[in-house]
Coordinates of C-alpha atoms in Angstrom, one line a residue:
M1 CA 18.4 3.9 49.0
K2 CA 16.8 1.2 46.5
I3 CA 18.7 0.1 43.9
Y4 CA 16.8 -0.8 40.9
D5 CA 18.2 -4.0 38.6
I6 CA 17.4 -2.0 35.4
A7 CA 16.3 1.6 34.8
V8 CA 14.6 2.2 31.5
V9 CA 15.0 6.0 30.4
G10 CA 12.1 6.7 27.8
A11 CA 8.6 5.1 27.6
G12 CA 8.1 4.9 24.0
P13 CA 7.7 1.7 22.3
A14 CA 11.6 0.7 22.5
G15 CA 11.6 1.6 26.4
C16 CA 8.1 0.0 27.1
M17 CA 9.4 -3.5 25.3
A18 CA 12.8 -3.2 27.2
A19 CA 10.8 -2.7 30.6
I20 CA 8.4 -5.5 29.7
Q21 CA 11.1 -8.0 28.9
G22 CA 13.5 -7.1 31.9
A23 CA 10.6 -7.4 34.3
K24 CA 9.2 -10.6 32.8
Q25 CA 12.5 -12.1 33.7
G26 CA 12.2 -11.3 37.2
K27 CA 14.0 -8.2 37.7
N28 CA 13.1 -5.1 39.7
V29 CA 12.6 -2.5 36.7
I30 CA 11.8 1.2 36.9
L31 CA 10.6 2.9 33.7
L32 CA 11.3 7.0 33.6
E33 CA 9.0 9.1 31.2
R34 CA 9.7 12.8 31.0
N35 CA 5.8 13.4 29.8
D36 CA 2.9 13.1 32.1
K37 CA 2.0 9.8 30.3
I38 CA 3.8 7.1 28.2
G39 CA 3.8 6.6 24.5
R40 CA 3.1 10.1 23.8
K41 CA 4.9 10.1 20.3
L42 CA 3.6 6.5 19.3
L43 CA 0.0 8.0 19.5
L44 CA 1.0 10.2 16.4
T45 CA 2.2 7.4 14.2
G46 CA 0.5 6.2 11.2
N47 CA -1.8 9.5 11.4
G48 CA -2.9 8.3 15.0
R49 CA -3.6 4.6 13.5
C50 CA -0.2 3.2 14.4
N51 CA 1.6 1.4 11.7
L52 CA 3.4 -1.1 13.8
T53 CA 5.3 -3.2 11.6
N54 CA 5.4 -4.6 8.2
T55 CA 5.0 -8.2 6.6
S56 CA 8.2 -7.8 4.6
S57 CA 11.1 -10.4 5.0
L58 CA 14.1 -10.0 7.1
K59 CA 16.0 -9.2 3.9
V60 CA 13.6 -6.3 3.0
F61 CA 13.9 -5.1 6.6
L62 CA 17.8 -4.9 6.2
E63 CA 17.5 -3.3 3.2
K64 CA 15.0 -0.5 4.4
F65 CA 18.0 0.4 7.0
G66 CA 20.6 1.2 4.4
K67 CA 24.2 0.6 4.2
R68 CA 24.5 -0.5 7.7
G69 CA 21.1 -2.3 8.0
S70 CA 22.9 -5.6 8.8
F71 CA 23.5 -4.3 12.3
Y72 CA 19.9 -5.3 13.0
R73 CA 19.9 -8.7 11.7
D74 CA 20.1 -10.3 15.3
A75 CA 17.7 -8.1 16.8
F76 CA 15.0 -8.6 13.9
S77 CA 15.7 -12.2 14.0
T78 CA 15.2 -12.5 17.8
F79 CA 12.2 -10.5 17.9
S80 CA 10.7 -10.4 14.6
N81 CA 7.5 -8.8 13.0
Q82 CA 5.8 -12.0 13.3
N83 CA 6.9 -12.0 17.3
L84 CA 5.7 -8.6 17.6
M85 CA 2.0 -9.3 16.2
E86 CA 1.9 -12.4 18.3
F87 CA 2.8 -10.2 21.3
F88 CA -0.2 -7.9 20.7
K89 CA -2.3 -10.9 19.9
E90 CA -1.7 -12.6 23.0
N91 CA -2.8 -9.2 24.8
D92 CA -6.0 -9.3 22.7
L93 CA -5.3 -6.6 20.1
K94 CA -5.9 -8.2 16.6
M95 CA -3.9 -6.9 13.7
K96 CA -4.8 -6.3 10.1
V97 CA -2.6 -6.0 7.0
E98 CA -3.1 -3.1 4.6
E99 CA -1.1 -2.3 1.1
E100 CA 2.7 -3.0 1.0
G101 CA 2.3 -5.3 3.9
R102 CA 1.8 -2.2 6.5
V103 CA 0.4 -3.8 9.7
F104 CA -2.1 -1.8 11.9
P105 CA -4.2 -2.7 15.2
I106 CA -7.7 -3.6 13.9
T107 CA -9.1 -0.8 16.1
E108 CA -7.2 1.9 13.8
K109 CA -6.3 3.7 17.1
A110 CA -2.7 4.0 18.3
E111 CA -4.4 4.2 21.9
S112 CA -5.0 0.6 21.7
V113 CA -1.3 -0.1 21.3
V114 CA -0.6 2.2 24.2
E115 CA -3.2 0.6 26.5
V116 CA -1.8 -3.1 25.6
L117 CA 1.8 -1.6 27.0
I118 CA 0.4 -0.1 30.0
K119 CA -1.3 -3.4 31.0
V120 CA 1.6 -5.6 30.4
L121 CA 4.0 -3.2 32.2
N122 CA 1.4 -3.4 35.0
K123 CA 1.3 -7.1 34.9
Y124 CA 4.9 -7.5 35.3
G125 CA 5.3 -5.0 38.1
V126 CA 7.2 -2.4 36.5
K127 CA 7.5 0.8 38.3
I128 CA 6.5 3.8 36.0
V129 CA 7.7 7.2 37.1
C130 CA 6.3 10.1 34.7
N131 CA 7.3 13.7 34.5
Y132 CA 10.9 12.6 35.0
R133 CA 13.4 14.4 32.9
L134 CA 16.9 12.9 33.1
N135 CA 19.4 15.5 33.5
H136 CA 22.3 13.7 34.7
L137 CA 23.5 10.0 34.4
N138 CA 26.9 8.5 35.8
K139 CA 28.4 5.5 36.9
S140 CA 30.4 4.7 40.0
S141 CA 31.3 1.3 41.6
K142 CA 29.1 -0.4 39.1
I143 CA 26.1 1.6 40.0
F144 CA 24.2 4.1 37.8
K145 CA 23.0 7.3 39.4
L146 CA 20.0 9.0 37.6
S147 CA 19.0 12.4 38.7
S148 CA 16.3 14.9 37.7
K149 CA 16.0 18.6 38.9
E150 CA 12.6 18.2 40.2
K151 CA 12.7 14.4 41.3
E152 CA 14.5 12.1 43.7
L153 CA 18.0 10.4 42.6
I154 CA 17.6 7.1 41.0
T155 CA 20.1 4.1 41.4
A156 CA 20.3 1.3 39.0
R157 CA 22.8 -1.7 38.1
K158 CA 21.8 -1.2 34.5
V159 CA 20.4 1.5 32.3
I160 CA 18.7 1.3 28.9
I161 CA 18.6 4.7 27.3
A162 CA 15.5 4.7 24.7
T163 CA 14.8 8.3 24.7
G164 CA 14.3 8.6 20.8
G165 CA 15.8 11.1 18.5
V166 CA 15.1 15.0 18.1
T167 CA 11.9 14.6 15.8
Y168 CA 8.4 15.8 17.3
G169 CA 10.1 17.7 20.0
F170 CA 6.9 18.9 21.6
T171 CA 6.5 15.1 22.7
G172 CA 9.8 15.1 24.6
S173 CA 12.2 14.0 21.9
T174 CA 14.5 16.8 22.3
G175 CA 17.9 14.9 22.4
D176 CA 18.2 14.3 25.9
G177 CA 19.5 11.0 25.8
L178 CA 21.9 11.8 22.9
N179 CA 23.5 14.2 25.4
M180 CA 23.7 11.7 28.1
A181 CA 25.3 9.0 25.5
E182 CA 27.9 12.0 24.5
L183 CA 28.8 12.8 28.0
L184 CA 29.7 9.1 28.7
G185 CA 31.9 9.0 25.7
H186 CA 29.8 7.9 22.9
N187 CA 30.1 9.4 19.3
I188 CA 27.0 10.9 18.2
T189 CA 26.6 10.8 14.4
E190 CA 25.3 13.7 12.4
L191 CA 21.3 14.3 13.2
K192 CA 19.5 14.5 9.8
P193 CA 15.9 14.2 9.0
G194 CA 14.2 10.9 7.9
G195 CA 10.8 10.7 6.3
V196 CA 10.8 14.7 5.3
P197 CA 9.4 16.5 2.3
L198 CA 11.7 18.4 -0.1
R199 CA 11.8 21.9 -1.2
V200 CA 11.9 22.8 -5.0
R201 CA 12.6 26.0 -6.8
E202 CA 10.2 26.1 -9.5
K203 CA 7.3 28.6 -8.3
W204 CA 4.7 27.1 -10.4
I205 CA 4.8 23.9 -8.3
H206 CA 4.1 25.9 -5.0
K207 CA 1.0 27.2 -6.8
L208 CA -0.3 23.6 -7.2
K209 CA -0.4 22.6 -3.5
G210 CA -2.5 19.5 -3.0
V211 CA -2.2 18.0 -6.4
T212 CA -1.1 14.6 -6.4
L213 CA 0.7 13.3 -9.5
M214 CA -0.4 9.4 -9.6
D215 CA 1.9 6.7 -10.2
V216 CA 4.8 8.6 -11.8
G217 CA 8.5 7.5 -12.4
L218 CA 11.1 9.6 -10.5
T219 CA 14.8 9.9 -11.2
I220 CA 17.4 12.3 -9.2
A221 CA 20.5 13.4 -11.0
Y222 CA 23.5 14.6 -9.7
G223 CA 27.2 15.1 -11.1
G224 CA 26.7 13.4 -14.1
K225 CA 25.0 10.3 -12.3
K226 CA 21.4 9.2 -11.9
I227 CA 19.5 7.1 -9.6
T228 CA 16.1 5.9 -10.3
L229 CA 13.6 6.0 -7.5
P230 CA 10.7 3.6 -7.1
R231 CA 7.6 4.7 -8.8
G232 CA 4.7 6.2 -6.8
N233 CA 2.5 9.1 -6.2
L234 CA 4.0 12.7 -5.8
L235 CA 2.4 15.4 -3.7
L236 CA 3.0 18.8 -4.6
T237 CA 3.2 21.4 -2.0
H238 CA 3.4 25.1 -1.2
F239 CA 7.3 24.9 -0.9
G240 CA 7.9 21.6 -3.2
V241 CA 7.2 17.8 -3.2
S242 CA 6.3 14.9 -0.9
G243 CA 4.6 11.7 -1.1
P244 CA 5.4 8.2 0.1
V245 CA 8.5 7.7 -2.5
I246 CA 9.9 11.0 -1.4
L247 CA 9.5 10.5 2.4
D248 CA 11.0 7.0 1.9
M249 CA 13.9 8.1 0.1
S250 CA 14.5 11.7 1.8
H251 CA 17.4 10.6 3.7
D252 CA 19.5 9.4 0.9
I253 CA 18.4 12.1 -1.2
I254 CA 19.4 14.7 1.7
N255 CA 22.9 13.0 1.8
L256 CA 23.3 13.5 -2.0
W257 CA 22.2 17.3 -1.6
D258 CA 24.8 17.7 1.2
E259 CA 27.4 16.2 -0.8
H260 CA 26.6 17.7 -4.3
G261 CA 24.3 21.0 -3.7
D262 CA 21.2 21.4 -5.8
L263 CA 19.9 18.4 -7.5
K264 CA 17.4 17.7 -10.5
L265 CA 14.4 15.5 -9.9
Y266 CA 12.7 14.3 -13.1
I267 CA 9.3 13.3 -13.3
D268 CA 8.1 10.8 -15.7
F269 CA 4.4 11.0 -16.3
K270 CA 4.3 8.0 -18.5
P271 CA 6.8 5.3 -16.7
E272 CA 5.1 2.4 -18.5
E273 CA 5.9 3.8 -21.9
Q274 CA 9.0 3.9 -23.7
R275 CA 9.9 7.4 -25.5
E276 CA 9.6 5.5 -29.0
S277 CA 6.0 4.5 -28.2
L278 CA 5.1 7.9 -26.8
E279 CA 6.4 9.5 -29.8
G280 CA 4.1 7.2 -31.9
E281 CA 1.4 7.9 -29.9
L282 CA 1.8 11.7 -30.0
I283 CA 2.3 11.7 -33.8
R284 CA -0.9 9.6 -34.3
D285 CA -3.0 11.5 -31.9
F286 CA -1.8 14.9 -33.5
Q287 CA -2.8 13.7 -36.9
N288 CA -6.2 12.3 -35.9
N289 CA -7.3 15.4 -33.7
S290 CA -5.5 18.0 -35.6
K291 CA -8.0 20.6 -34.8
K292 CA -8.1 19.9 -31.0
I293 CA -6.7 22.5 -28.8
L294 CA -3.5 21.4 -27.0
K295 CA -4.5 22.1 -23.3
N296 CA -7.9 19.9 -24.0
Y297 CA -5.8 17.1 -25.5
L298 CA -3.2 17.0 -22.7
K299 CA -6.0 16.0 -20.4
K300 CA -5.3 12.5 -21.5
H301 CA -1.7 12.5 -20.1
L302 CA -1.7 15.1 -17.2
P303 CA -3.7 16.3 -14.2
N304 CA -5.6 19.1 -15.4
R305 CA -4.4 21.6 -13.2
T306 CA -0.7 20.9 -14.2
I307 CA -1.4 21.3 -17.8
E308 CA -0.8 25.0 -18.4
P309 CA 1.9 25.5 -15.8
I310 CA 3.9 22.5 -17.5
L311 CA 3.1 24.1 -21.0
N312 CA 4.4 27.4 -19.8
T313 CA 7.7 25.9 -18.7
I314 CA 8.3 24.8 -22.3
S315 CA 7.0 27.9 -23.9
L316 CA 4.1 26.3 -25.6
D317 CA 0.8 28.0 -26.3
P318 CA -2.2 26.1 -24.6
Q319 CA -4.6 27.2 -27.0
K320 CA -2.5 25.9 -30.0
Q321 CA -4.2 23.5 -32.2
L322 CA -2.6 20.2 -32.5
N323 CA -1.9 20.5 -36.4
Q324 CA -0.2 24.2 -35.5
V325 CA 2.2 22.3 -33.0
S326 CA 5.9 21.8 -34.9
K327 CA 8.1 18.9 -34.6
K328 CA 10.2 20.8 -32.5
E329 CA 7.6 21.6 -30.1
R330 CA 6.2 18.1 -30.1
L331 CA 9.6 16.7 -29.1
K332 CA 9.7 19.3 -26.3
L333 CA 6.2 18.2 -25.0
Q334 CA 7.4 14.5 -25.1
E335 CA 10.3 15.2 -23.1
A336 CA 8.5 16.9 -20.7
L337 CA 5.9 14.1 -20.2
K338 CA 9.0 11.8 -19.8
A339 CA 11.4 13.8 -17.8
L340 CA 10.0 17.2 -16.5
P341 CA 12.9 18.6 -14.5
L342 CA 12.3 20.1 -10.9
T343 CA 15.3 21.6 -8.8
V344 CA 15.8 20.2 -5.3
T345 CA 17.2 22.9 -3.2
G346 CA 16.8 21.4 0.2
H347 CA 14.2 19.8 2.7
L348 CA 12.0 20.7 5.6
P349 CA 14.2 20.9 8.8
L350 CA 14.6 18.2 11.3
D351 CA 11.8 19.1 13.4
K352 CA 9.2 18.5 10.8
A353 CA 10.6 15.3 9.8
M354 CA 9.1 11.8 10.9
V355 CA 12.2 10.1 12.0
T356 CA 15.9 11.2 13.3
C357 CA 18.6 9.6 10.9
G358 CA 21.9 9.8 13.1
G359 CA 22.5 9.0 16.9
V360 CA 24.5 6.9 18.9
S361 CA 27.3 5.3 16.6
K362 CA 26.3 1.6 16.0
K363 CA 30.4 1.1 16.0
E364 CA 29.7 1.7 19.9
I365 CA 26.8 -0.8 20.3
D366 CA 26.9 -4.6 20.4
P367 CA 24.2 -5.9 18.1
K368 CA 23.8 -8.8 19.7
T369 CA 22.7 -7.3 23.0
M370 CA 22.3 -3.5 22.4
E371 CA 25.0 -2.9 25.1
S372 CA 27.3 -0.1 24.8
K373 CA 31.1 -1.0 24.0
L374 CA 32.2 1.9 25.7
V375 CA 30.3 1.6 29.4
S376 CA 29.1 -2.0 30.7
E377 CA 25.8 -2.4 31.6
L378 CA 24.4 0.5 29.5
Y379 CA 22.1 -0.3 26.6
F380 CA 20.5 1.6 23.9
A381 CA 17.2 0.8 22.2
G382 CA 15.0 2.5 19.3
E383 CA 15.5 5.7 17.3
I384 CA 18.6 7.1 19.5
I385 CA 20.6 4.4 17.6
S386 CA 22.3 5.9 14.6
G387 CA 20.2 5.5 11.2
C388 CA 16.5 5.3 10.2
G389 CA 14.4 3.0 7.9
G390 CA 11.8 3.5 5.2
R391 CA 8.4 4.5 6.2
G392 CA 5.6 1.5 6.4
G393 CA 6.1 0.2 10.1
Y394 CA 9.9 -0.4 9.7
N395 CA 11.1 2.1 12.3
L396 CA 8.7 1.1 14.9
Q397 CA 9.8 -2.9 14.4
Q398 CA 13.5 -1.6 15.1
A399 CA 12.1 0.1 18.2
F400 CA 10.4 -3.1 19.5
S401 CA 13.0 -5.3 18.5
T402 CA 15.9 -3.3 19.8
G403 CA 13.8 -2.8 22.9
Y404 CA 13.3 -6.4 23.5
V405 CA 17.1 -7.3 23.0
A406 CA 18.2 -4.6 25.5
G407 CA 15.7 -5.9 27.8
C408 CA 16.5 -9.4 27.7
S409 CA 20.3 -8.5 27.7
A410 CA 20.0 -6.4 30.9
A411 CA 18.1 -9.1 32.6
A412 CA 20.6 -12.1 31.6
P413 CA 22.4 -13.7 34.5
E414 CA 25.9 -12.1 34.9
N415 CA 28.7 -14.5 33.3

């Protein structure tokens, strides 16, 4: 029976890069994929445009992965965002940079990225086996045995697991690799959704689905404490709120929700204005436009569809003339413009998330090599590793970087 030098399980970005780097160094590599073609999940990223990476600094990259982001310092330094862009340029795929440093292929098609990976895998002679769903992995006498119910037994000296998390299950990310890792003795941290919209209690929000609140300030309050989120656009949905900031910060918000229960999310419609200056502006406007109807006046401050629902929440008649609004009512309006409260009651389930937060514990992986500290010659790469980053290309870069390191490490000469 043929013994491969390296078997890579999972042909997403991490697995493909690992296989390429292993084969590039002359190793005999087999790449196993449970779907009928590689990169199925990759085709969905960036709404099919594939947000490959980000031009941010190493410092920002580490911050995007939270408290234990420093785990990736070696991986991001070894194979950086610049290295990744160079890899694709060398293979005739140009990049372009959009807002917030997000990097896309110039074709704006994820297929272009998958085509490059297939081309390079073939160039270095990686054997690709599709429709191979691994259901058993064990190691004896320094040889790994990989088996599938339908396919032949495969043997390899080293194994890289890059099967992803449990989001987008229809693409094959159903946690098989996590189960294998657990059976081999690894601790799997709690799986939570990352990049997921939030549910809110207020019914009037649900009726405004599709409305975007542009460039608002956002604050989360819990247990007497407050956290200021970055400013950004807030998308209202039939169940709650979404949008770039919510998706970016959802993992942290969910952790707070798990710990404290329902949270308050305060919306600041005038983040560039202090309360005092807003109060002065309202007083002047109410005096100068005394006969104007409140509902019409507020078009200056709020999206049209939100005006009546917001006024209803503070019991203010939309048809009232400005000169009929009492000081107490004006102050309530001012507070609604600066800190409109919503109640966060939860989030969409894990299968609706963009990324899985949780996986094989980082404590059990060597950050310099991606090798397991518990099972020698076993490596991990990509989303299967515990934790997740913010949206904007950071998670794909993590996959390519950890895949690169795992592939190079698995191909390195024995000491």
